[in-house]
Amino acid sequence: VRQLPVKHMWDLFCGVGGFGLHCATPDMQLTGIEIAPEAIACAKQSAAELGLTRLQFQALDSTQDRKS
């Protein structure tokens, strides 16, 4: 991923963020979605410890349509 010109990446079913955190660069925007709030809390903590500020993790059900 780091060799590709990726500016924004989605990580669905991200769990604790392992894949997204591994792929992320300081300039990349990453959105991670996971249904378990506990896993999202771990992903956010790991991103903070790594100094990655453009990552966003949300506890959502990615199988549900979020239309207003």
PDB file of C-alpha atoms in Angstrom:
ATOM      1  CA  VAL A   1       0.000   0.000   0.000  1.00  0.00           C
ATOM      2  CA  ARG A   2       2.803   2.422   0.802  1.00  0.00           C
ATOM      3  CA  GLN A   3       4.060   2.140  -2.789  1.00  0.00           C
ATOM      4  CA  LEU A   4       0.660   3.201  -4.165  1.00  0.00           C
ATOM      5  CA  PRO A   5      -0.633   6.789  -4.265  1.00  0.00           C
ATOM      6  CA  VAL A   6      -3.353   6.078  -1.673  1.00  0.00           C
ATOM      7  CA  LYS A   7      -4.795   9.207  -0.057  1.00  0.00           C
ATOM      8  CA  HIS A   8      -7.809   7.702   1.729  1.00  0.00           C
ATOM      9  CA  MET A   9      -8.322   4.103   2.727  1.00  0.00           C
ATOM     10  CA  TRP A  10     -11.323   2.328   4.233  1.00  0.00           C
ATOM     11  CA  ASP A  11     -10.886  -0.608   6.596  1.00  0.00           C
ATOM     12  CA  LEU A  12     -14.245  -2.326   7.087  1.00  0.00           C
ATOM     13  CA  PHE A  13     -14.547  -4.886   9.885  1.00  0.00           C
ATOM     14  CA  CYS A  14     -11.296  -3.370  11.191  1.00  0.00           C
ATOM     15  CA  GLY A  15     -11.296  -4.989  14.631  1.00  0.00           C
ATOM     16  CA  VAL A  16      -8.546  -3.349  16.709  1.00  0.00           C
ATOM     17  CA  GLY A  17      -7.171  -1.695  13.560  1.00  0.00           C
ATOM     18  CA  GLY A  18      -4.262  -4.018  12.829  1.00  0.00           C
ATOM     19  CA  PHE A  19      -4.479  -3.941   9.023  1.00  0.00           C
ATOM     20  CA  GLY A  20      -5.225  -0.236   8.748  1.00  0.00           C
ATOM     21  CA  LEU A  21      -2.556   0.732  11.265  1.00  0.00           C
ATOM     22  CA  HIS A  22      -0.019  -1.391   9.401  1.00  0.00           C
ATOM     23  CA  CYS A  23      -0.854   0.295   6.080  1.00  0.00           C
ATOM     24  CA  ALA A  24      -1.269   3.852   7.360  1.00  0.00           C
ATOM     25  CA  THR A  25       1.198   6.633   6.731  1.00  0.00           C
ATOM     26  CA  PRO A  26       1.216  10.052   8.438  1.00  0.00           C
ATOM     27  CA  ASP A  27      -0.210  11.651   5.261  1.00  0.00           C
ATOM     28  CA  MET A  28      -2.921   9.061   4.611  1.00  0.00           C
ATOM     29  CA  GLN A  29      -6.495   9.416   5.777  1.00  0.00           C
ATOM     30  CA  LEU A  30      -7.930   6.133   7.050  1.00  0.00           C
ATOM     31  CA  THR A  31     -11.478   5.313   8.097  1.00  0.00           C
ATOM     32  CA  GLY A  32     -11.922   2.137  10.131  1.00  0.00           C
ATOM     33  CA  ILE A  33     -15.370   0.684  10.835  1.00  0.00           C
ATOM     34  CA  GLU A  34     -16.065  -2.041  13.409  1.00  0.00           C
ATOM     35  CA  ILE A  35     -19.216  -3.024  15.289  1.00  0.00           C
ATOM     36  CA  ALA A  36     -17.459  -3.595  18.654  1.00  0.00           C
ATOM     37  CA  PRO A  37     -16.879  -0.355  20.614  1.00  0.00           C
ATOM     38  CA  GLU A  38     -14.155  -2.029  22.692  1.00  0.00           C
ATOM     39  CA  ALA A  39     -12.152  -2.848  19.559  1.00  0.00           C
ATOM     40  CA  ILE A  40     -12.550   0.725  18.301  1.00  0.00           C
ATOM     41  CA  ALA A  41     -11.230   2.062  21.608  1.00  0.00           C
ATOM     42  CA  CYS A  42      -8.116  -0.113  21.176  1.00  0.00           C
ATOM     43  CA  ALA A  43      -7.662   1.038  17.564  1.00  0.00           C
ATOM     44  CA  LYS A  44      -7.902   4.703  18.598  1.00  0.00           C
ATOM     45  CA  GLN A  45      -5.384   4.182  21.399  1.00  0.00           C
ATOM     46  CA  SER A  46      -2.940   2.441  19.059  1.00  0.00           C
ATOM     47  CA  ALA A  47      -3.257   5.208  16.461  1.00  0.00           C
ATOM     48  CA  ALA A  48      -2.549   7.823  19.135  1.00  0.00           C
ATOM     49  CA  GLU A  49       0.492   5.894  20.394  1.00  0.00           C
ATOM     50  CA  LEU A  50       1.815   5.726  16.818  1.00  0.00           C
ATOM     51  CA  GLY A  51       1.258   9.456  16.306  1.00  0.00           C
ATOM     52  CA  LEU A  52      -1.161   8.868  13.423  1.00  0.00           C
ATOM     53  CA  THR A  53      -3.614  11.761  13.541  1.00  0.00           C
ATOM     54  CA  ARG A  54      -5.510  11.356  10.253  1.00  0.00           C
ATOM     55  CA  LEU A  55      -7.106   8.055  11.237  1.00  0.00           C
ATOM     56  CA  GLN A  56     -10.751   7.838  12.184  1.00  0.00           C
ATOM     57  CA  PHE A  57     -12.251   4.747  13.790  1.00  0.00           C
ATOM     58  CA  GLN A  58     -15.987   4.397  14.350  1.00  0.00           C
ATOM     59  CA  ALA A  59     -18.144   1.772  16.027  1.00  0.00           C
ATOM     60  CA  LEU A  60     -20.803   1.167  13.367  1.00  0.00           C
ATOM     61  CA  ASP A  61     -22.560  -1.788  11.799  1.00  0.00           C
ATOM     62  CA  SER A  62     -21.205  -1.719   8.237  1.00  0.00           C
ATOM     63  CA  THR A  63     -24.014  -4.017   7.069  1.00  0.00           C
ATOM     64  CA  GLN A  64     -26.663  -1.378   7.845  1.00  0.00           C
ATOM     65  CA  ASP A  65     -27.655   1.435   5.504  1.00  0.00           C
ATOM     66  CA  ARG A  66     -27.138   4.828   7.189  1.00  0.00           C
ATOM     67  CA  LYS A  67     -29.553   6.889   5.062  1.00  0.00           C
ATOM     68  CA  SER A  68     -31.107   9.894   6.823  1.00  0.00           C
TER      69      SER A  68
END
